[in-house]
XYZ file of N, CA and C in Angstrom:
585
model
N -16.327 9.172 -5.838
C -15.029 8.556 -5.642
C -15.076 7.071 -6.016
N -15.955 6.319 -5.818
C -16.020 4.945 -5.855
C -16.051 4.482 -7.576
N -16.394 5.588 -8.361
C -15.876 5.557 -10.060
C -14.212 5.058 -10.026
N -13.905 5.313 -9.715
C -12.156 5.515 -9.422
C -11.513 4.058 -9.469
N -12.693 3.316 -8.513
C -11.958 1.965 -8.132
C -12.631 0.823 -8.553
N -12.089 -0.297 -8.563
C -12.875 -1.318 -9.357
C -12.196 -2.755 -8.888
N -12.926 -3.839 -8.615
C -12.319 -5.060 -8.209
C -11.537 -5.817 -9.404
N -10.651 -5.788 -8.561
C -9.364 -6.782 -9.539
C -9.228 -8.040 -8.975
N -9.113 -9.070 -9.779
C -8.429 -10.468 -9.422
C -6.896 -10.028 -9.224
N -6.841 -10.122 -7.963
C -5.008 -9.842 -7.738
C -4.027 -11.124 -7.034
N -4.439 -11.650 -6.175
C -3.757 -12.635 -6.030
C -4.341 -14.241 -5.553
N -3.363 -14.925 -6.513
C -3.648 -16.143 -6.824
C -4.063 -17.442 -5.564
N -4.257 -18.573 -6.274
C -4.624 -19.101 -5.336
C -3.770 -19.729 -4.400
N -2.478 -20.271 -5.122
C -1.292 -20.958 -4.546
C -0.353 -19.893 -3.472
N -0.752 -18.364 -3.897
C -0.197 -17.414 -2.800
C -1.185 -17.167 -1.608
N -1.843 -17.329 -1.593
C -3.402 -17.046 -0.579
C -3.378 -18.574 0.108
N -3.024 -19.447 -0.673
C -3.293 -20.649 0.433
C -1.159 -20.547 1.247
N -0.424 -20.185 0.435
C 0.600 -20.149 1.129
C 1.156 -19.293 2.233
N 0.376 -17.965 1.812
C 0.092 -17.308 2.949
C -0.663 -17.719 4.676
N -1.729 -17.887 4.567
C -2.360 -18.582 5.136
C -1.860 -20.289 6.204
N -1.089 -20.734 5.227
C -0.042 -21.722 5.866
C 1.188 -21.191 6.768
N 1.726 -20.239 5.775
C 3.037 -19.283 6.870
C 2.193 -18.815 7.914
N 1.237 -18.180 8.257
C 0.176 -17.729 8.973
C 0.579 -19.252 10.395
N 0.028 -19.997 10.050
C -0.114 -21.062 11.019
C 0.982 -21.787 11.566
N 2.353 -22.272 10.655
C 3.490 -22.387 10.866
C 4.010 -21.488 11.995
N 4.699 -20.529 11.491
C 4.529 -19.177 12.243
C 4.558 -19.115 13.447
N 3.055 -18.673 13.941
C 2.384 -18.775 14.345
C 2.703 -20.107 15.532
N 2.737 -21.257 15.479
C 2.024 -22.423 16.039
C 3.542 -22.810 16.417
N 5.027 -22.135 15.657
C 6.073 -22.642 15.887
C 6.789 -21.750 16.440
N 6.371 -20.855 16.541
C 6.851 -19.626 17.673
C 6.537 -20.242 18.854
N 4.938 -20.472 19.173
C 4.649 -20.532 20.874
C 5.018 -21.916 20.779
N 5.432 -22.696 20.069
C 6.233 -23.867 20.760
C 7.748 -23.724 21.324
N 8.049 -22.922 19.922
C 9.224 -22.544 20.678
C 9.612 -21.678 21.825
N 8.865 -21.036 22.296
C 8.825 -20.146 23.180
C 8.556 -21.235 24.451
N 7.544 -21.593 24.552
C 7.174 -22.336 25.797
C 7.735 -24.200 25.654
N 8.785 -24.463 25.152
C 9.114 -25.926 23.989
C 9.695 -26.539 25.947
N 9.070 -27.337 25.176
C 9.888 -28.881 26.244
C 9.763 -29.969 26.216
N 10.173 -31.276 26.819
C 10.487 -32.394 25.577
C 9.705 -33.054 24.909
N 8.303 -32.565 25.146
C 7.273 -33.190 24.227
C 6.635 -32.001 23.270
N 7.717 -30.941 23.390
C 7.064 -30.335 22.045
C 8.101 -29.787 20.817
N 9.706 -29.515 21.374
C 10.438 -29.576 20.816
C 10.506 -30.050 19.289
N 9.800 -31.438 19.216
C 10.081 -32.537 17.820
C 9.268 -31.362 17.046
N 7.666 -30.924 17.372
C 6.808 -30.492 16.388
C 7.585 -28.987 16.415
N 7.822 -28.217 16.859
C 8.511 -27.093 16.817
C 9.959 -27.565 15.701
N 10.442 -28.231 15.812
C 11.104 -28.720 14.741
C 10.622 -28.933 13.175
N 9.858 -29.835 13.377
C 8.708 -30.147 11.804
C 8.347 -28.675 11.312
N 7.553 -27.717 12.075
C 6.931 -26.730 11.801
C 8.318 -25.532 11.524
N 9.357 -25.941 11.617
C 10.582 -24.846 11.016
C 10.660 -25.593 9.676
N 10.857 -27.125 9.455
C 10.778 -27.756 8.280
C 9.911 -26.969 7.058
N 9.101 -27.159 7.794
C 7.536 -26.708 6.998
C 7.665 -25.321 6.383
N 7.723 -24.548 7.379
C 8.509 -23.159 6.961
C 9.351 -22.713 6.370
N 10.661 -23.610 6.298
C 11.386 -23.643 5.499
C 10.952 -24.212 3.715
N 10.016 -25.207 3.541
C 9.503 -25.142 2.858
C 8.784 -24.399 1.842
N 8.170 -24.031 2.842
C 7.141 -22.665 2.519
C 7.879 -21.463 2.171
N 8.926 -21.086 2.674
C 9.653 -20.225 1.741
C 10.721 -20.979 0.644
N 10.954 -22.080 0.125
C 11.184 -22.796 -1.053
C 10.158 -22.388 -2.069
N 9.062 -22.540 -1.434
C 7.953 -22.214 -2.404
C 7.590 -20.865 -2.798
N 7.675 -20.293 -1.923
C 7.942 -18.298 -2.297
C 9.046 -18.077 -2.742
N 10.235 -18.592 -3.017
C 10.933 -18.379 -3.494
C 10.652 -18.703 -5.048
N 10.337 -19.708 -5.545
C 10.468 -20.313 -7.224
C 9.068 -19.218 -7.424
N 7.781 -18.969 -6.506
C 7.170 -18.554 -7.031
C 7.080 -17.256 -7.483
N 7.989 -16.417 -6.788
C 9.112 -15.159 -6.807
C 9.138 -15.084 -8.215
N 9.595 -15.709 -8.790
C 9.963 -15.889 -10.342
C 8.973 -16.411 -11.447
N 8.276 -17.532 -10.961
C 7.566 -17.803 -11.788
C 6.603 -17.643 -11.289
N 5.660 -16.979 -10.696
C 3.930 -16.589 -10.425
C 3.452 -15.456 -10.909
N 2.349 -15.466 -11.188
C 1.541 -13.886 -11.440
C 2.521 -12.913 -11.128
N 2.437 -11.587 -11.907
C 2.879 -10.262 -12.036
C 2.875 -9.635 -10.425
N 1.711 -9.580 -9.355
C 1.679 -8.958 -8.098
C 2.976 -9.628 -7.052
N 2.749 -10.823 -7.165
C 3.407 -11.827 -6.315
C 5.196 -12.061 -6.712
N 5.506 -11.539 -7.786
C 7.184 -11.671 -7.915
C 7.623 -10.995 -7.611
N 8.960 -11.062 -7.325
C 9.598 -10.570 -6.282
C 10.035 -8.778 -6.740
N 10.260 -8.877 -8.219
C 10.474 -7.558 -9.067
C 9.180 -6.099 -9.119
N 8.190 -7.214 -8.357
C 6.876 -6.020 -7.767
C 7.280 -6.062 -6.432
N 8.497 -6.255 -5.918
C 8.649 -5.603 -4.737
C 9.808 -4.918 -4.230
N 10.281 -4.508 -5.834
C 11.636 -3.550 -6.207
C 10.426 -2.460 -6.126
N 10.855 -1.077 -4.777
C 10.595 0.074 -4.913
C 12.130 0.565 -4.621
N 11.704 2.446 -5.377
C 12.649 3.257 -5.825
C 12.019 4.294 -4.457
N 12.931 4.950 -4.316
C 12.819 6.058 -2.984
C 11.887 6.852 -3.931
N 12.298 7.564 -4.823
C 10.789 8.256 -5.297
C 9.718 7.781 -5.262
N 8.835 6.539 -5.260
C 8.387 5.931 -5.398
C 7.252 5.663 -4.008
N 8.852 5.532 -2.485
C 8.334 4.893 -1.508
C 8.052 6.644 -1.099
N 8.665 7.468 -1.531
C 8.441 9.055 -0.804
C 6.801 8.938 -1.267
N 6.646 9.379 -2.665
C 5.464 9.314 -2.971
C 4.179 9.050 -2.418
N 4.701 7.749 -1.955
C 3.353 7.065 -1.680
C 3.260 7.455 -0.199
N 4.397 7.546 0.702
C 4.592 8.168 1.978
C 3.545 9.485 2.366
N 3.693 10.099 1.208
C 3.309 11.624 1.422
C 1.703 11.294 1.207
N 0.463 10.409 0.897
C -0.430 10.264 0.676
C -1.047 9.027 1.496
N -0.018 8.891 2.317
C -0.208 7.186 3.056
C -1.419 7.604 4.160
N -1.373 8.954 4.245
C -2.795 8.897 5.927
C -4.051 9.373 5.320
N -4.363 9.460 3.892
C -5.456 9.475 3.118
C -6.523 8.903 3.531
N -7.547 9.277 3.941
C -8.566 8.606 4.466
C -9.183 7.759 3.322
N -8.625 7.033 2.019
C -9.162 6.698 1.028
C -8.080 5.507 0.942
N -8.571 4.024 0.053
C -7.584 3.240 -0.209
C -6.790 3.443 -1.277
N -5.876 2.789 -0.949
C -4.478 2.886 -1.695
C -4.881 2.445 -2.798
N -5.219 1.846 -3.336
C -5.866 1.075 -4.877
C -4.705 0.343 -5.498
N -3.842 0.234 -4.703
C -2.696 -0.247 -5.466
C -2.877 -1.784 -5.306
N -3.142 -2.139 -7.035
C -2.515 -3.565 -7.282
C -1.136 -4.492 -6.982
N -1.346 -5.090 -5.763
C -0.523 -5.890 -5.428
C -0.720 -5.420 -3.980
N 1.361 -4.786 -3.536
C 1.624 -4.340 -2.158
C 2.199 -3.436 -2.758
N 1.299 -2.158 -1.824
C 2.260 -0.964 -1.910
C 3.464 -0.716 -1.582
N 3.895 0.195 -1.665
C 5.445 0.572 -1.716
C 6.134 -0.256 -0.168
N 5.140 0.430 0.832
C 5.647 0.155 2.233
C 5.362 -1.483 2.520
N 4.663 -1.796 1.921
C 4.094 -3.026 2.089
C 4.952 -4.133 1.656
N 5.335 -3.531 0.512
C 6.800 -4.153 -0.708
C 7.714 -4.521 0.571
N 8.291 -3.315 1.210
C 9.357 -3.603 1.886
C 9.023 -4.186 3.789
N 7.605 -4.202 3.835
C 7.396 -5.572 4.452
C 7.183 -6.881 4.248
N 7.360 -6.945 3.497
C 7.293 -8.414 2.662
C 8.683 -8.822 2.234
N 9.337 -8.149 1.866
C 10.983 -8.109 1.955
C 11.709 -8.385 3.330
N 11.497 -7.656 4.218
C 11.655 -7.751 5.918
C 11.399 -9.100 6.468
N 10.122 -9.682 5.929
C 9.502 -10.713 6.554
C 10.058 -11.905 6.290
N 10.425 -12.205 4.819
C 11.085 -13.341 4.246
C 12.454 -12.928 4.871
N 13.125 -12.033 4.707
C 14.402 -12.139 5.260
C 14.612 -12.816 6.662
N 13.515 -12.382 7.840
C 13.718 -12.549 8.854
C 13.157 -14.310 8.969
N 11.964 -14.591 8.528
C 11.985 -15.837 8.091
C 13.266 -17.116 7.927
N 13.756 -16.333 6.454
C 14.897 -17.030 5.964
C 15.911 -17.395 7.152
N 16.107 -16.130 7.959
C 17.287 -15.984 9.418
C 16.909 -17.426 10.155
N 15.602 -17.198 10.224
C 15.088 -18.409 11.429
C 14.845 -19.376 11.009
N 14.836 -19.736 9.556
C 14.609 -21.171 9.386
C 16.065 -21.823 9.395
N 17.009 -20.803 9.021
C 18.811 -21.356 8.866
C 19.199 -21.723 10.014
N 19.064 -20.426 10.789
C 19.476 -20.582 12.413
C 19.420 -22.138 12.554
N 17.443 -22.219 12.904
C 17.438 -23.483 13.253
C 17.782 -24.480 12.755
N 18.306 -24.629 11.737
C 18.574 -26.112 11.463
C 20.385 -26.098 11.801
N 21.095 -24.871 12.355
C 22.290 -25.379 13.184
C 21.860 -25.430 14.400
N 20.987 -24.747 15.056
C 21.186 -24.608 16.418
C 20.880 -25.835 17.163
N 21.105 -25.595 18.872
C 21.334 -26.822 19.623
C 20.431 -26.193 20.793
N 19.872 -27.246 21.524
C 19.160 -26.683 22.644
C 19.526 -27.893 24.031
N 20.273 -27.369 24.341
C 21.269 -28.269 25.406
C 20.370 -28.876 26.465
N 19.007 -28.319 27.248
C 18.497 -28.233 28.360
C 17.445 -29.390 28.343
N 16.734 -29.188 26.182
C 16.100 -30.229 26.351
C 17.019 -31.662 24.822
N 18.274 -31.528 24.957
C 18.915 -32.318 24.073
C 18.368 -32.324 22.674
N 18.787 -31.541 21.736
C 17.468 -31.683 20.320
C 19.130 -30.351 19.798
N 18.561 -30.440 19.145
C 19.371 -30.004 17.740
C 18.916 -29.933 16.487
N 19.486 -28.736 15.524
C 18.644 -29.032 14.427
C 19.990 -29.755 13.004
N 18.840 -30.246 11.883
C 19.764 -31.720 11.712
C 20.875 -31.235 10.962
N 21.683 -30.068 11.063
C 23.043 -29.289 10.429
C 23.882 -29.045 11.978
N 23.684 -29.178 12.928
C 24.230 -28.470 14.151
C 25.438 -29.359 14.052
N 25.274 -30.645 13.790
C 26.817 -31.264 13.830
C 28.055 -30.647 13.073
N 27.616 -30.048 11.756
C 28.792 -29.431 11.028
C 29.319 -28.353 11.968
N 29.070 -27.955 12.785
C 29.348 -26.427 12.962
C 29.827 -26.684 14.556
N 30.891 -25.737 15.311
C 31.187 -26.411 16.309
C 30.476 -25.940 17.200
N 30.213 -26.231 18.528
C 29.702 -26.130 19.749
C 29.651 -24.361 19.941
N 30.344 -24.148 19.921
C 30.689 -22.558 20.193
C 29.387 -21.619 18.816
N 29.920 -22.324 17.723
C 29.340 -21.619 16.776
C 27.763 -21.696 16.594
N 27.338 -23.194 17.472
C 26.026 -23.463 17.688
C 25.675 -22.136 18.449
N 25.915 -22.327 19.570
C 25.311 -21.373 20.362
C 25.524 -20.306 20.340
N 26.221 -19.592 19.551
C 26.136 -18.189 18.721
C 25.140 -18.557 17.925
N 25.074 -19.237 16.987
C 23.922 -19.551 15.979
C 22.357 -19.456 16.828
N 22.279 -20.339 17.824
C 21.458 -20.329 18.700
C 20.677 -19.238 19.288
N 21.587 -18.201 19.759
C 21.309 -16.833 20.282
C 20.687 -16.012 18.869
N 21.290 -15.914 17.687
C 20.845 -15.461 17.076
C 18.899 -15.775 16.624
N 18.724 -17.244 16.517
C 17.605 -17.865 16.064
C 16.619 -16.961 17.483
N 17.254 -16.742 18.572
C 16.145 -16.602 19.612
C 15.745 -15.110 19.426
N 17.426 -14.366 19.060
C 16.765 -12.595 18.881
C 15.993 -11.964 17.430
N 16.305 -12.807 16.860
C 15.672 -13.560 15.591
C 13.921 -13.580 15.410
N 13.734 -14.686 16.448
C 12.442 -15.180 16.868
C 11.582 -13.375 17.419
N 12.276 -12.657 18.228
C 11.488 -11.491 18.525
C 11.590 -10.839 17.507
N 12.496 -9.961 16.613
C 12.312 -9.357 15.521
C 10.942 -10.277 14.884
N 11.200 -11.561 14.249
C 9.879 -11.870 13.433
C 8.608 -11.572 14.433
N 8.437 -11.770 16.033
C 7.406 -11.343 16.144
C 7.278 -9.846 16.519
N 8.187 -8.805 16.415
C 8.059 -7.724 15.951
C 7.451 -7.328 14.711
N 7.640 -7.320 13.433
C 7.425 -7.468 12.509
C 6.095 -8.166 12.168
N 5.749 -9.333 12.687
C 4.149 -9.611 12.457
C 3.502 -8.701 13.304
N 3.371 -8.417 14.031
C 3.041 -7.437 15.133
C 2.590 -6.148 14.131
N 3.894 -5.667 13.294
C 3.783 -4.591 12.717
C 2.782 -4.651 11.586
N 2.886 -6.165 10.997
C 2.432 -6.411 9.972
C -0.007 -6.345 10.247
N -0.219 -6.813 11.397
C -1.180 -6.768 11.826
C -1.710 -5.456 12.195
N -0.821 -4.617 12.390
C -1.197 -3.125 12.780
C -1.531 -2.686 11.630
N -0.675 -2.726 10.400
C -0.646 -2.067 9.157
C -2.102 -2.308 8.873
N -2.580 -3.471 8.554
C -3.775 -4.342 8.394
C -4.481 -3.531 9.013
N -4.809 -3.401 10.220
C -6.410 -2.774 11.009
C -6.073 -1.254 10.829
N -4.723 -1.083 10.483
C -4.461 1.107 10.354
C -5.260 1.034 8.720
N -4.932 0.178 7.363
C -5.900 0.222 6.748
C -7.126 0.263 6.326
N -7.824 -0.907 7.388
C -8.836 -1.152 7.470
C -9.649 0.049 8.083
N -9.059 0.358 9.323
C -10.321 1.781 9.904
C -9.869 2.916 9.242
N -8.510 2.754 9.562
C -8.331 4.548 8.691
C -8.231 5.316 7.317
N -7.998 3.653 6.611
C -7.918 4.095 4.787
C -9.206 3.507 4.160
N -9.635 2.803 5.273
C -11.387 2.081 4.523
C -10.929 1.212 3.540
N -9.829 0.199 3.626
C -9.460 -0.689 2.634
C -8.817 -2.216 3.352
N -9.891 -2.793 3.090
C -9.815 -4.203 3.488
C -8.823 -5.033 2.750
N -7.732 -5.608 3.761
C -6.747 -6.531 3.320
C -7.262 -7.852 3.365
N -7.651 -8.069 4.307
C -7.801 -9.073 4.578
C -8.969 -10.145 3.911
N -10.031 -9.696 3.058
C -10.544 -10.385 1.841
C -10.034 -10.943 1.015
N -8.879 -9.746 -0.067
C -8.206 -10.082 -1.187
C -7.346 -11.402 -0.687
N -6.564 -11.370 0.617
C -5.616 -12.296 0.821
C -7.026 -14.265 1.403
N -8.104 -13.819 0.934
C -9.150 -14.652 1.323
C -9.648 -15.167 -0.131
N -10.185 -14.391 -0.834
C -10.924 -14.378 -2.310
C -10.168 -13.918 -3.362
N -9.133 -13.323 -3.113
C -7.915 -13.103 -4.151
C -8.229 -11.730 -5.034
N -9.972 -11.050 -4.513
C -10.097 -10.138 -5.565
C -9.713 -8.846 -4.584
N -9.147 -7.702 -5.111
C -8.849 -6.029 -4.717
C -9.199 -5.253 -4.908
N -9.206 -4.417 -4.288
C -10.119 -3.212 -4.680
C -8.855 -1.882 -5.311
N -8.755 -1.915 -6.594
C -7.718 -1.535 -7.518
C -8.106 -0.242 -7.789
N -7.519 1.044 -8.190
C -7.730 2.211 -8.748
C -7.375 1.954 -10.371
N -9.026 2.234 -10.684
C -8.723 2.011 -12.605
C -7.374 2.186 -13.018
N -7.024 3.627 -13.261
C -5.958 3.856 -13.509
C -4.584 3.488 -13.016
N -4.372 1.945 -12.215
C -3.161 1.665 -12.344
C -3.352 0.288 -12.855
């Protein structure tokens, strides 16, 4: 079986270090926001900046980066996602260059929900510890805190979704014998010749 597969350079360096940054953002601006009060609020702020950034940068690179990483390798077709469905508990790796089908449309999920929470926040208002994000003035009081509510149910979907995203990861790792977590380290994959 191991004829079959062969290491590929798959993803680059500017996606592996941007990954890795959303990783920590994320991450570091969730549990501020979750546990935020008036001395942590400001950096829970910066770190939505940042994020917001960081998907500026997945976005242009959407278009202009390597073949795995644009966004048109993460157009799947229902034949496509059935396919790969029906072979997904294979005790063997997927070999697929890039993100597989299901993977496609977590990575789709993720930026979306992303995108939700970086907008949110820059209307929303947080009355208890006075802070706002720096658009909340356009929008009125009422619409803040609709905006507001959303950024918070928001905030659990994304950590739903990483949640899911970490499961996928170790269900590969023990049960398909295919390590994610290298390629997104050293950029090389473990590819099936034939794709």
């Amino acid at each position: 079986m191991q004829e079959l597969y062969e290491q590929r350079k798959v993803w680059d360096p500017l996606i592996r270090a941007w990954h890795w940054l959303l990783v920590i953002t994320v991450t570091v601006g969730w549990l501020l926001g979750q546990y935020r009060d008036f001395d942590t609020i400001d950096y829970h702020m910066y770190l939505g900046y940042t994020t917001g950034t960081l998907l500026l940068i997945r976005i242009y690179w959407g278009f202009a980066g390597p073949g795995p990483v644009r966004f048109r390798a993460l157009v799947v077709s229902p034949t496509d996602l059935a396919c790969y469905l029906r072979g997904m508990f294979r005790r063997s790796p997927s070999g697929v260059p890039g993100h597989n089908p299901v993977g496609a449309l977590s990575v789709i999920a993720i930026l979306l929900s992303l995108a939700v929470q970086v907008i949110t926040g820059l209307f929303s208002e947080d009355d208890g510890l006075f802070a706002e994000g720096p658009l909340a003035g356009l929008v009125s009081s009422g619409t803040r805190g609709s905006i507001g509510q959303i950024h918070h149910l928001n905030a659990r979907i994304l950590l739903a979704l990483a949640g899911l995203h970490v499961a996928a990861i170790l269900f590969y790792l023990v049960w398909k014998r295919e390590n994610l977590i290298k390629p997104m380290i050293t950029g090389w994959k473990i590819v099936r010749k034939d794709r």
